[in-house]
Amino acid sequence: MSGQNTSGAPPAAGGGLLDRRALFEGALGAGLLSASGAAAETLGDPVWTQKPGANFTPYGQPSRFESKVKRVWAPPANPATPGIGASRTPHQFLDGAITPNSLHFERAHGGIPDIDPEQHRLVIHGLVKRPLVFTMEALSRYPMKSRIAFIECGGNGGSLSQPVAQNVDAQAIRGLVSCAEWTGVPLSILLDEAGVDPAAKFVFAEGADSAGMSRSIPLAKAMDDALVCLYQNGERIRPGNGYPVRLLAPGFEGNMNVKWLRRLKLVASPVMTKDETSKYTVLLDSGKTWQFIWPIEVNSFITRPSPGIGMPGPGLFEISGLAWSGAGQIKTVEVSADGGKSWAPAALQDPVLPKALTRFRIPWKWDGGPALLQSRSTDAAGNLQPSRAAMIAERGLRGQFHVNCILTWAIGANGEASNVYV
Amino acid sequence: MSGQNTSGAPPAAGGGLLDRRALFEGALGAGLLSASGAAAETLGDPVWTQKPGANFTPYGQPSRFESKVKRVWAPPANPATPGIGASRTPHQFLDGAITPNSLHFERAHGGIPDIDPEQHRLVIHGLVKRPLVFTMEALSRYPMKSRIAFIECGGNGGSLSQPVAQNVDAQAIRGLVSCAEWTGVPLSILLDEAGVDPAAKFVFAEGADSAGMSRSIPLAKAMDDALVCLYQNGERIRPGNGYPVRLLAPGFEGNMNVKWLRRLKLVASPVMTKDETSKYTVLLDSGKTWQFIWPIEVNSFITRPSPGIGMPGPGLFEISGLAWSGAGQIKTVEVSADGGKSWAPAALQDPVLPKALTRFRIPWKWDGGPALLQSRSTDAAGNLQPSRAAMIAERGLRGQFHVNCILTWAIGANGEASNVYV
């Protein structure tokens, strides 16, 4: 890896200086209050200070001034079947690590079902001693655990496999990853109750959507940290994310976290469903295919600046972004302003949780010249996020799944950011 | 404290057995699938498996089957001025530690203002070298931090100071505490930029609502961990929680976390505003008053079972609840089923974060008899949550602020839970 510089003096990067310890004092956008101008004059008497405000609401919504902050999705191939595809999280407008439920990405293969929880059942059957059926009410009596975890669609970043960089934003490229506090029943408890036959090696998980989306989960994962989830960020899971119940397979590719979960069948070998054979596999140039690539690879990207969220002008600015890995905790994130020639370490926001989005931040003193901003992360298992060139050298350009390469934002002299390949 | 039993054999508590290590295997609500009944027969073909589901939405909402999960509030004294009072979080329907933004409690003294972020300004003035004015755009360029923190209204639990127990639920009694991931600029950075005069000892913080809600924050707190927040659970703060900018004073009583923040004035001594003299003080029986009781005391309550969320029947059930302290982390939570005669330790959900809601859980084998469920928490500073009797003995019944006493749910033979005083 060229130009590595992760300690000591900050690198004199193209476009300016990156330094985690830079001081922001007196250098940013605050204006000075004029000597004669009292605070009251500056603040004035806006209308909202003059009359009583609005009433409370049973279920709150954002300010009307935030209407630009929304999920987007491509129209379906067939207009008669909407809700097939994916809606994307607008990371360029967010901060922190939690994704609010209303903006969590959604992936659906047969639209979003409107499930009545009173009628919905979860069945555990196949290679078990006692096949079981659960009402949602019964499930809610079981012991639960909560954990903050990311979920990422295996197809996130797929556009980076295209030969020419598209003029799109962070939401379009990396909007299929989100993070929430998930609460549910450890799957191991339910499987213990059913009594798993020693011949069972996989759990076939099936959704109650019209696509019958289904995957084969290795039994070891099911017994390790999988949760049968009822709650997302405190409240019941949203319809687009699996209401009334979904599987959480922390760190595994999105569609293994089966939504609208209705069936768990213990089986001896993978079922080879359409969702793990024709899709969610990577066809290499060699003609061979990667299949059952379960854990999400180490990844990161910069959310601010990014296309649509440009630099306000030369001077100090805090670069902010997100990192994650299906292998566990993020260990380091480095940021480059010269397209990967030199790197400086970013600060990671505590607590750094395993298999969760991790916010990173680093001050950048932009000199106003052209710059190529990148981030790369390393996880606790030692995996380093690859460059796009290295990824393509390994896989070719066919693979549109598990694309975890470095993303580059070019900063123009006008401060605007754009997606480029370097 | 009588009947303490926090290790070794679980206590044979009134109403049943409490034991963190109890096994749920085969003991809960799952039904057996009949030998003849195939999974397909049991699951049937509900309508949502038969036709494509709905389209994606730009900004998602809960399932229509969750309409009962909502904030509630008392009507205002004057119908001409709605939005004066507080809306409460429905903790009995939630799990985990994060409160979704739509259900975070709201307290307003002059209704919820509809602030245009382009027009809004934040001024820092008073005993400073350089009085400053910030646009929201300028503020968003500063370095930020994120932290998960509770905010609790100083009046939460005030009804427990009434002489007779009311027939109300957890939301009515303890709904004025919520928890979110807050992201903002450390106040210390902004104060350093303004240059604090050594004579300054307090920061007077004022909101842009029609009530001009304001408090005097000790400078030491402002320089320690206060944040000038723009984001709540990832997205911009909701109007009811201070859009476009609020103060977070982690662990301090709710109204010190001034919403709709427009002014920070450095002063030598407290300003003695209406919100820190006539309100948010505790009048003792002695005639003396507690004033400037900033940090929230150690607290906890059981969310499940609770009024409206009764026991499904005798047998194993997971008791679940929330604990918090303005002094830092929660160290232990104990649960009693016999009104405080004996106690058993609950499991705390990792990560246990300082000044954040902490979820606790403990299995309870209910024998079907009458029981008195209680929880009590201890924080890392060693503070133990008091019984209601002990709190009243110290303060009398006048104090309706900072009421952190133990809450008791009586479980009747029908499994229903009700609020009682013991």
XYZ file of N, CA, C and O in Angstrom, chain A residues 24 26 28-33 39 43-44 48-49 51-66 70-71 73 82-83 85-86 93-98 100 102-103 106 110-112 114-117 121 125 130-134 138 141-146 181 183 193 208 210 231 233-234 236 238-239 243 262-263 304 312 318 349 361, chain B residues 24 26 28-33 39 43-44 48-49 51-66 70-71 73 82-83 85-86 93-98 100 102-103 106 110-112 114-117 121 123 125 130-134 138 141-146 181 183 193 208 210 231 233-234 236 238-239 243 262-263 304 312 318 349 361:
692
model
N -10.279 23.708 15.804
C -11.243 24.444 15.004
C -11.415 25.881 15.487
O -12.158 26.648 14.908
N -11.914 29.451 16.215
C -11.910 30.695 15.461
C -11.740 30.529 13.969
O -11.457 31.493 13.276
N -13.954 28.700 11.775
C -15.097 28.212 11.002
C -16.090 29.318 10.693
O -15.731 30.472 10.551
N -17.350 28.927 10.612
C -18.315 29.820 9.986
C -19.022 30.800 10.897
O -19.937 31.499 10.450
N -18.655 30.858 12.177
C -19.365 31.779 13.052
C -19.074 33.217 12.652
O -17.963 33.550 12.253
N -20.086 34.068 12.761
C -19.876 35.477 12.532
C -19.676 36.196 13.846
O -20.125 35.728 14.894
N -18.978 37.312 13.800
C -18.823 38.123 15.006
C -20.051 39.011 15.176
O -20.522 39.611 14.212
N -20.546 39.056 16.381
C -21.624 39.979 16.689
C -21.002 41.376 16.715
O -19.980 41.589 17.348
N -27.472 41.212 21.334
C -27.986 39.907 20.910
C -29.447 40.021 20.494
O -29.877 39.410 19.512
N -31.053 38.676 17.032
C -32.024 37.580 17.019
C -33.381 38.035 16.513
O -34.124 37.262 15.920
N -33.704 39.307 16.741
C -34.987 39.824 16.267
C -36.155 39.161 16.967
O -36.005 38.562 18.045
N -42.239 32.786 15.309
C -42.430 31.667 16.242
C -42.166 32.028 17.698
O -42.468 31.229 18.575
N -41.591 33.230 17.911
C -41.428 33.669 19.305
C -42.627 34.509 19.743
O -42.733 34.867 20.912
N -46.114 33.941 19.025
C -47.417 33.333 19.270
C -47.223 31.886 19.699
O -46.203 31.267 19.370
N -48.202 31.327 20.430
C -48.038 29.945 20.893
C -47.805 28.996 19.732
O -48.351 29.184 18.644
N -47.005 27.981 19.972
C -46.698 27.005 18.933
C -47.776 25.947 18.798
O -48.873 26.069 19.351
N -47.443 24.888 18.073
C -48.410 23.833 17.745
C -48.596 22.863 18.907
O -47.814 22.827 19.860
N -49.630 22.073 18.776
C -49.944 21.050 19.763
C -49.017 19.837 19.579
O -48.333 19.702 18.567
N -49.042 18.951 20.575
C -48.320 17.685 20.482
C -48.973 16.789 19.428
O -50.107 17.027 19.005
N -48.245 15.743 19.032
C -48.784 14.782 18.075
C -48.580 13.373 18.629
O -47.570 13.100 19.289
N -49.537 12.464 18.356
C -49.401 11.096 18.885
C -48.165 10.391 18.333
O -47.511 9.653 19.054
N -47.887 10.646 17.065
C -46.749 9.985 16.421
C -46.072 11.032 15.554
O -46.587 11.416 14.502
N -44.918 11.516 16.006
C -44.299 12.704 15.427
C -43.706 12.509 14.047
O -43.437 11.385 13.607
N -43.489 13.632 13.373
C -42.905 13.657 12.039
C -41.815 14.732 12.000
O -41.782 15.618 12.844
N -40.946 14.681 10.971
C -39.887 15.689 10.870
C -40.456 17.079 10.564
O -41.604 17.216 10.155
N -39.607 18.063 10.727
C -39.959 19.428 10.327
C -40.264 19.469 8.832
O -39.646 18.764 8.033
N -41.191 20.355 8.446
C -41.515 20.502 7.019
C -40.319 21.029 6.232
O -40.291 20.943 5.004
N -39.332 21.569 6.938
C -38.139 22.070 6.246
C -37.145 20.964 5.902
O -36.089 21.243 5.328
N -37.445 19.737 6.268
C -36.532 18.609 6.005
C -37.091 17.655 4.945
O -36.715 16.474 4.897
N -35.152 11.962 2.310
C -36.097 10.885 2.016
C -35.387 9.753 1.278
O -34.325 9.944 0.687
N -36.009 8.588 1.334
C -35.503 7.443 0.570
C -35.865 7.618 -0.903
O -36.880 8.244 -1.227
N -35.857 5.364 -4.833
C -35.761 4.043 -5.451
C -36.001 4.158 -6.947
O -36.626 5.121 -7.407
N -45.270 -2.710 -8.265
C -44.378 -1.783 -7.561
C -43.785 -2.455 -6.322
O -44.204 -3.559 -5.958
N -42.858 -1.788 -5.684
C -42.291 -2.337 -4.454
C -41.364 -3.511 -4.713
O -41.103 -4.306 -3.817
N -37.626 -4.090 -5.744
C -36.393 -3.327 -5.870
C -35.930 -2.937 -4.484
O -35.994 -3.763 -3.568
N -35.459 -1.689 -4.338
C -34.909 -1.274 -3.053
C -34.993 0.235 -2.894
O -34.762 0.975 -3.858
N -27.410 13.202 4.303
C -28.123 14.149 5.168
C -28.136 13.718 6.632
O -28.722 14.406 7.470
N -27.547 12.574 6.949
C -27.643 12.027 8.304
C -26.307 12.151 9.039
O -25.267 12.365 8.425
N -26.356 12.004 10.361
C -25.117 11.905 11.141
C -25.364 10.944 12.292
O -26.495 10.536 12.536
N -24.295 10.570 13.002
C -24.414 9.517 14.006
C -24.322 8.155 13.335
O -23.892 8.040 12.173
N -24.715 7.113 14.085
C -24.632 5.744 13.554
C -26.005 5.112 13.376
O -26.172 4.224 12.552
N -26.986 5.538 14.162
C -28.338 4.976 14.077
C -29.040 5.530 12.838
O -28.971 6.731 12.573
N -32.674 6.306 11.414
C -34.062 6.325 11.903
C -34.919 5.351 11.089
O -34.666 5.139 9.895
N -37.752 5.388 9.725
C -38.425 5.886 8.517
C -37.482 5.979 7.327
O -37.937 6.128 6.187
N -36.167 5.935 7.579
C -35.187 6.084 6.510
C -34.305 4.851 6.334
O -33.349 4.863 5.552
N -34.881 -0.391 2.384
C -35.816 -1.504 2.225
C -35.469 -2.251 0.937
O -35.226 -1.619 -0.099
N -41.092 -8.844 -3.736
C -42.483 -9.002 -4.159
C -43.372 -7.933 -3.542
O -44.539 -8.175 -3.245
N -42.796 -6.750 -3.328
C -43.544 -5.676 -2.682
C -43.593 -5.860 -1.170
O -43.147 -6.892 -0.644
N -44.119 -4.865 -0.494
C -44.154 -4.866 0.975
C -45.515 -5.365 1.447
O -46.529 -4.708 1.237
N -48.753 -6.393 3.766
C -49.514 -5.754 4.854
C -50.025 -6.872 5.755
O -51.156 -7.338 5.631
N -49.164 -7.325 6.665
C -49.440 -8.547 7.433
C -50.177 -8.235 8.731
O -49.756 -7.370 9.495
N -51.249 -8.972 8.957
C -51.986 -8.883 10.218
C -51.273 -9.754 11.245
O -51.216 -10.980 11.087
N -50.731 -9.150 12.306
C -49.946 -9.951 13.263
C -50.789 -10.993 13.994
O -50.244 -11.995 14.468
N -48.158 -16.530 11.544
C -47.552 -17.599 12.344
C -46.110 -17.807 11.909
O -45.771 -17.618 10.743
N -39.783 -26.372 11.772
C -40.057 -27.773 11.447
C -38.849 -28.380 10.724
O -37.760 -27.830 10.775
N -39.484 -31.637 17.895
C -40.826 -31.107 18.166
C -41.108 -29.938 17.221
O -40.687 -28.815 17.506
N -41.798 -30.172 16.109
C -42.155 -29.043 15.244
C -43.035 -28.071 16.022
O -43.941 -28.498 16.754
N -42.757 -26.783 15.886
C -43.442 -25.784 16.715
C -44.108 -24.724 15.847
O -43.655 -24.435 14.734
N -45.174 -24.143 16.380
C -45.809 -23.016 15.719
C -45.994 -21.898 16.757
O -46.385 -22.165 17.894
N -45.649 -20.685 16.359
C -45.680 -19.542 17.275
C -46.658 -18.488 16.766
O -46.585 -18.082 15.596
N -47.225 -15.261 21.449
C -46.393 -16.251 22.132
C -44.914 -15.874 22.026
O -44.167 -15.933 23.011
N -43.371 -13.412 24.504
C -43.147 -13.798 25.906
C -41.752 -14.336 26.138
O -41.355 -14.582 27.275
N -41.023 -14.606 25.065
C -39.713 -15.243 25.205
C -38.658 -14.224 25.662
O -38.825 -13.015 25.495
N -37.561 -14.724 26.212
C -36.472 -13.811 26.585
C -35.890 -13.141 25.346
O -35.797 -13.764 24.291
N -35.536 -11.895 25.490
C -35.049 -11.125 24.343
C -33.659 -10.567 24.604
O -33.214 -10.454 25.734
N -33.027 -10.201 23.502
C -31.772 -9.465 23.535
C -31.888 -8.300 22.570
O -32.658 -8.362 21.602
N -31.133 -7.244 22.840
C -31.054 -6.103 21.938
C -29.616 -5.956 21.468
O -28.684 -6.199 22.246
N -31.044 -0.432 16.364
C -31.057 -1.309 17.536
C -32.188 -2.325 17.324
O -33.358 -1.955 17.286
N -34.234 -5.795 18.515
C -34.550 -6.556 19.722
C -35.393 -7.763 19.337
O -36.393 -7.623 18.615
N -35.728 -25.331 21.898
C -37.061 -25.785 22.279
C -37.586 -26.822 21.274
O -38.234 -27.804 21.659
N -43.036 -14.380 4.328
C -44.448 -14.477 3.964
C -44.821 -13.449 2.907
O -46.005 -13.169 2.705
N -45.043 -12.088 -1.103
C -45.535 -12.806 -2.283
C -44.397 -13.439 -3.075
O -44.640 -14.310 -3.909
N -38.616 -5.904 17.337
C -38.477 -4.462 17.561
C -37.277 -3.891 16.806
O -36.232 -4.535 16.708
N -35.204 -0.145 16.733
C -35.095 1.150 17.417
C -36.268 1.377 18.374
O -36.905 2.432 18.384
N -36.554 0.359 19.185
C -37.527 0.517 20.262
C -38.944 0.125 19.920
O -39.644 -0.439 20.758
N -42.081 -1.615 17.263
C -42.230 -2.785 16.407
C -41.665 -2.494 15.016
O -41.759 -1.370 14.509
N -40.901 -1.979 11.217
C -41.714 -1.356 10.169
C -42.073 -2.370 9.072
O -41.286 -3.301 8.816
N -43.197 -2.159 8.365
C -43.594 -3.092 7.306
C -42.486 -3.342 6.276
O -42.258 -4.490 5.875
N -42.187 -6.426 9.271
C -43.289 -6.549 10.217
C -44.158 -7.753 9.897
O -44.513 -7.924 8.734
N -41.796 -16.529 8.221
C -42.904 -17.423 8.562
C -42.478 -18.871 8.733
O -43.242 -19.676 9.250
N -41.258 -19.199 8.292
C -40.896 -20.609 8.347
C -39.404 -20.759 8.535
O -38.615 -20.075 7.868
N -19.856 13.241 4.254
C -19.786 14.707 4.218
C -18.343 15.146 4.181
O -17.623 14.816 5.127
N -18.050 24.308 1.924
C -18.533 25.692 1.942
C -17.479 26.683 1.464
O -17.807 27.822 1.124
N -14.994 19.398 8.922
C -14.910 18.046 9.457
C -15.461 17.042 8.450
O -16.660 17.031 8.172
N -16.090 7.124 16.540
C -17.015 7.487 17.607
C -17.252 6.296 18.532
O -17.640 5.220 18.076
N -14.658 10.541 11.920
C -14.563 11.980 11.678
C -13.095 12.395 11.667
O -12.291 11.888 12.450
N -35.811 -21.301 29.479
C -37.145 -21.151 28.915
C -37.567 -22.358 28.086
O -38.667 -22.410 27.581
N -39.016 -25.175 26.260
C -40.258 -25.945 26.286
C -41.295 -25.435 27.272
O -42.245 -26.133 27.601
N -42.794 -22.143 27.262
C -43.528 -20.928 26.921
C -44.677 -21.193 25.965
O -45.276 -22.250 25.978
N -44.946 -20.222 25.136
C -46.215 -20.233 24.429
C -46.245 -20.927 23.092
O -47.271 -20.877 22.398
N -45.152 -21.560 22.683
C -45.182 -22.196 21.371
C -46.147 -23.362 21.376
O -46.257 -24.094 22.355
N -46.851 -23.549 20.260
C -47.699 -24.712 20.111
C -46.954 -25.790 19.347
O -46.032 -25.509 18.587
N -47.333 -27.040 19.586
C -46.741 -28.139 18.817
C -47.484 -28.258 17.498
O -48.709 -28.208 17.459
N -46.725 -28.398 16.449
C -47.329 -28.672 15.153
C -47.821 -30.131 15.203
O -47.074 -31.008 15.607
N -46.274 -28.062 7.670
C -46.095 -26.627 7.884
C -46.966 -25.823 6.928
O -47.570 -24.817 7.303
N -49.528 -22.852 7.933
C -49.295 -21.467 7.506
C -50.387 -20.974 6.569
O -50.697 -19.791 6.541
N -50.978 -21.886 5.818
C -52.048 -21.506 4.898
C -51.546 -20.578 3.810
O -50.345 -20.507 3.521
N -51.592 -11.843 1.817
C -50.343 -11.132 1.514
C -49.299 -12.012 0.834
O -48.289 -11.494 0.364
N -49.545 -13.329 0.816
C -48.632 -14.204 0.059
C -49.123 -14.386 -1.374
O -48.430 -14.972 -2.199
N -50.564 -11.908 -3.556
C -50.496 -10.809 -4.531
C -49.339 -9.885 -4.163
O -48.939 -9.828 -2.992
N -48.797 -9.166 -5.156
C -47.660 -8.281 -4.851
C -48.001 -7.284 -3.765
O -49.142 -6.805 -3.678
N -47.016 -6.968 -2.946
C -47.230 -6.027 -1.851
C -47.154 -4.589 -2.321
O -47.140 -4.295 -3.519
N -47.071 -3.688 -1.338
C -47.110 -2.249 -1.613
C -45.758 -1.730 -2.082
O -44.731 -2.394 -1.957
N -45.790 -0.525 -2.581
C -44.593 0.164 -3.047
C -43.792 0.699 -1.856
O -44.280 0.770 -0.731
N -42.566 1.119 -2.130
C -41.741 1.783 -1.122
C -42.319 3.158 -0.800
O -43.167 3.674 -1.529
N -41.838 3.746 0.300
C -42.279 5.089 0.683
C -41.048 5.934 0.981
O -40.051 5.430 1.507
N -41.104 7.230 0.634
C -39.932 8.088 0.874
C -39.589 8.184 2.357
O -38.419 8.218 2.716
N -40.630 8.224 3.184
C -40.405 8.367 4.623
C -41.409 7.440 5.317
O -42.610 7.719 5.352
N -40.918 6.323 5.821
C -41.787 5.231 6.253
C -42.575 5.496 7.523
O -42.255 6.393 8.306
N -43.607 4.692 7.714
C -44.472 4.777 8.880
C -44.697 3.371 9.433
O -44.486 2.385 8.732
N -45.199 3.280 10.683
C -45.448 1.954 11.261
C -46.594 1.233 10.549
O -47.377 1.836 9.821
N -46.701 -0.055 10.820
C -47.838 -0.840 10.350
C -49.132 -0.251 10.900
O -49.194 0.240 12.028
N -50.215 -0.347 10.095
C -51.519 0.132 10.565
C -52.005 -0.674 11.764
O -52.909 -0.242 12.476
N -51.406 -1.830 12.022
C -51.819 -2.643 13.168
C -51.179 -2.163 14.474
O -51.410 -2.751 15.526
N -50.352 -1.134 14.405
C -49.671 -0.628 15.610
C -50.196 0.743 16.031
O -49.500 1.496 16.715
N -48.676 5.095 20.717
C -48.667 6.536 20.464
C -48.425 7.301 21.762
O -48.633 6.786 22.851
N -47.994 8.537 21.588
C -47.827 9.415 22.741
C -49.200 9.920 23.191
O -50.120 10.052 22.382
N -51.133 12.927 25.995
C -50.907 14.113 26.801
C -52.218 14.596 27.383
O -53.295 14.285 26.861
N -52.793 25.313 22.906
C -52.428 23.891 22.942
C -50.908 23.744 22.956
O -50.179 24.723 22.770
N -50.445 22.527 23.147
C -48.999 22.295 23.103
C -48.289 22.834 24.329
O -47.079 23.059 24.301
N -47.548 21.664 28.008
C -47.628 20.459 28.808
C -46.586 19.477 28.314
O -45.463 19.891 28.013
N -46.969 18.205 28.210
C -45.982 17.187 27.817
C -46.674 15.983 27.211
O -47.718 15.559 27.684
N -45.167 -0.515 25.362
C -45.217 -1.163 24.046
C -43.845 -1.262 23.386
O -43.744 -1.763 22.261
N -42.798 -0.755 24.028
C -41.476 -0.676 23.400
C -40.522 -1.693 24.019
O -40.763 -2.202 25.114
N -39.423 -1.952 23.322
C -38.346 -2.750 23.913
C -37.023 -2.207 23.393
O -36.998 -1.385 22.484
N -35.910 -2.657 23.971
C -34.615 -2.074 23.659
C -34.406 -0.826 24.507
O -35.119 -0.598 25.494
N -33.411 -0.021 24.123
C -33.087 1.194 24.884
C -33.355 2.463 24.084
O -33.609 3.507 24.665
N -33.281 2.386 22.766
C -33.511 3.560 21.925
C -35.014 3.859 21.860
O -35.822 2.945 21.694
N -37.748 5.554 19.513
C -37.843 6.109 18.156
C -38.257 7.578 18.220
O -39.003 7.986 19.118
N -40.305 9.425 16.701
C -41.739 9.753 16.666
C -42.412 9.556 18.016
O -43.531 10.023 18.216
N -41.749 8.839 18.929
C -42.347 8.539 20.234
C -41.546 9.121 21.391
O -41.855 8.856 22.556
N -42.140 14.799 24.661
C -41.998 16.224 24.354
C -42.513 17.029 25.543
O -43.567 16.718 26.097
N -44.666 26.651 25.634
C -45.392 27.629 24.806
C -45.747 27.034 23.453
O -45.795 27.742 22.459
N -46.005 25.734 23.428
C -46.293 25.061 22.161
C -45.021 24.771 21.385
O -43.923 25.194 21.771
N -45.177 24.042 20.296
C -44.031 23.613 19.484
C -43.861 24.574 18.318
O -44.709 24.640 17.428
N -42.586 26.371 14.833
C -42.312 25.917 13.461
C -41.197 26.812 12.917
O -41.433 27.803 12.241
N -39.942 26.435 13.241
C -38.799 27.322 12.991
C -38.188 27.068 11.619
O -37.885 25.921 11.271
N -37.985 28.133 10.881
C -37.281 28.067 9.595
C -35.780 28.076 9.872
O -35.245 29.078 10.378
N -35.080 26.989 9.543
C -33.653 26.928 9.892
C -32.818 27.975 9.159
O -31.747 28.345 9.637
N -31.014 31.784 14.244
C -29.629 32.081 14.621
C -29.374 31.636 16.055
O -30.290 31.666 16.891
N -26.828 32.770 19.124
C -25.892 33.810 19.556
C -25.182 33.364 20.828
O -25.801 32.783 21.725
N -22.966 35.251 23.735
C -22.572 36.611 24.129
C -22.432 36.691 25.649
O -22.314 35.679 26.317
N -15.294 37.443 22.299
C -15.807 37.619 20.938
C -17.240 37.125 20.870
O -17.464 35.930 20.680
N -18.226 38.004 20.990
C -19.621 37.549 20.831
C -19.802 37.001 19.413
O -19.311 37.595 18.443
N -20.483 35.866 19.310
C -20.583 35.158 18.023
C -22.039 34.924 17.644
O -22.907 34.796 18.512
N -22.268 34.847 16.344
C -23.585 34.470 15.844
C -23.405 33.367 14.807
O -22.512 33.441 13.956
N -24.236 32.330 14.927
C -24.127 31.158 14.058
C -25.394 30.972 13.237
O -26.494 30.964 13.794
N -23.547 27.258 9.295
C -22.215 27.407 9.893
C -22.004 26.370 10.997
O -20.937 25.745 11.081
N -20.810 22.845 10.131
C -19.425 22.622 9.679
C -18.492 22.257 10.819
O -17.338 21.912 10.587
N -18.950 22.438 12.052
C -18.077 22.219 13.203
C -17.896 20.721 13.468
O -18.718 19.902 13.069
N -16.840 20.370 14.187
C -16.655 18.967 14.570
C -17.789 18.510 15.491
O -18.264 19.278 16.324
N -18.202 17.281 15.309
C -19.338 16.767 16.071
C -18.964 15.529 16.863
O -17.968 14.862 16.581
N -19.801 15.252 17.834
C -19.741 13.999 18.578
C -21.148 13.418 18.638
O -22.127 14.162 18.578
N -21.217 12.095 18.768
C -22.497 11.418 18.958
C -22.464 10.702 20.297
O -21.412 10.183 20.697
N -29.822 8.594 20.224
C -28.456 8.942 19.857
C -28.476 10.399 19.392
O -29.096 10.726 18.380
N -26.411 13.874 18.200
C -25.178 14.273 17.535
C -25.126 15.788 17.445
O -26.106 16.418 17.011
N -14.158 29.235 21.190
C -14.069 30.170 20.071
C -14.500 31.574 20.511
O -13.899 32.575 20.096
N -36.097 29.623 21.478
C -36.802 30.539 20.581
C -38.294 30.234 20.543
O -38.991 30.685 19.639
N -42.238 30.479 22.108
C -42.962 31.664 22.574
C -42.886 31.833 24.088
O -43.170 32.911 24.610
N -28.758 16.589 15.410
C -29.287 15.292 14.952
C -29.769 14.441 16.134
O -29.165 14.447 17.200
N -31.059 10.392 16.654
C -31.160 9.089 15.970
C -30.908 9.224 14.480
O -31.668 8.718 13.647
N -29.839 9.933 14.124
C -29.393 9.996 12.743
C -29.940 11.139 11.918
O -29.223 11.697 11.088
N -32.195 14.967 11.400
C -32.299 16.244 12.099
C -33.364 16.141 13.199
O -34.378 15.450 13.060
N -36.368 16.491 15.662
C -37.784 16.734 15.391
C -38.243 18.065 16.014
O -37.696 18.482 17.045
N -39.289 18.693 15.443
C -39.777 19.970 15.988
C -40.093 19.912 17.488
O -39.737 20.824 18.233
N -36.037 21.313 17.057
C -35.595 21.693 15.714
C -35.514 23.199 15.573
O -36.447 23.887 15.966
N -31.510 29.516 21.030
C -31.160 30.700 20.240
C -30.126 31.577 20.925
O -29.562 32.467 20.288
N -29.899 31.349 22.225
C -29.004 32.264 22.916
C -28.288 31.556 24.037
O -28.908 30.798 24.798
N -42.704 -4.440 31.327
C -43.470 -5.632 30.945
C -43.249 -6.708 31.980
O -42.090 -7.134 32.134
N -49.675 -13.512 30.617
C -50.541 -14.366 29.795
C -51.077 -15.567 30.581
O -52.033 -16.201 30.154
N -40.591 -13.313 30.792
C -39.438 -12.441 30.977
C -39.894 -11.047 31.385
O -40.518 -10.332 30.602
N -28.595 -5.266 29.610
C -28.245 -5.396 28.192
C -26.983 -4.598 27.876
O -26.916 -3.400 28.143
N -33.521 -7.314 32.150
C -34.426 -8.434 31.914
C -34.162 -9.523 32.943
O -33.015 -9.774 33.316
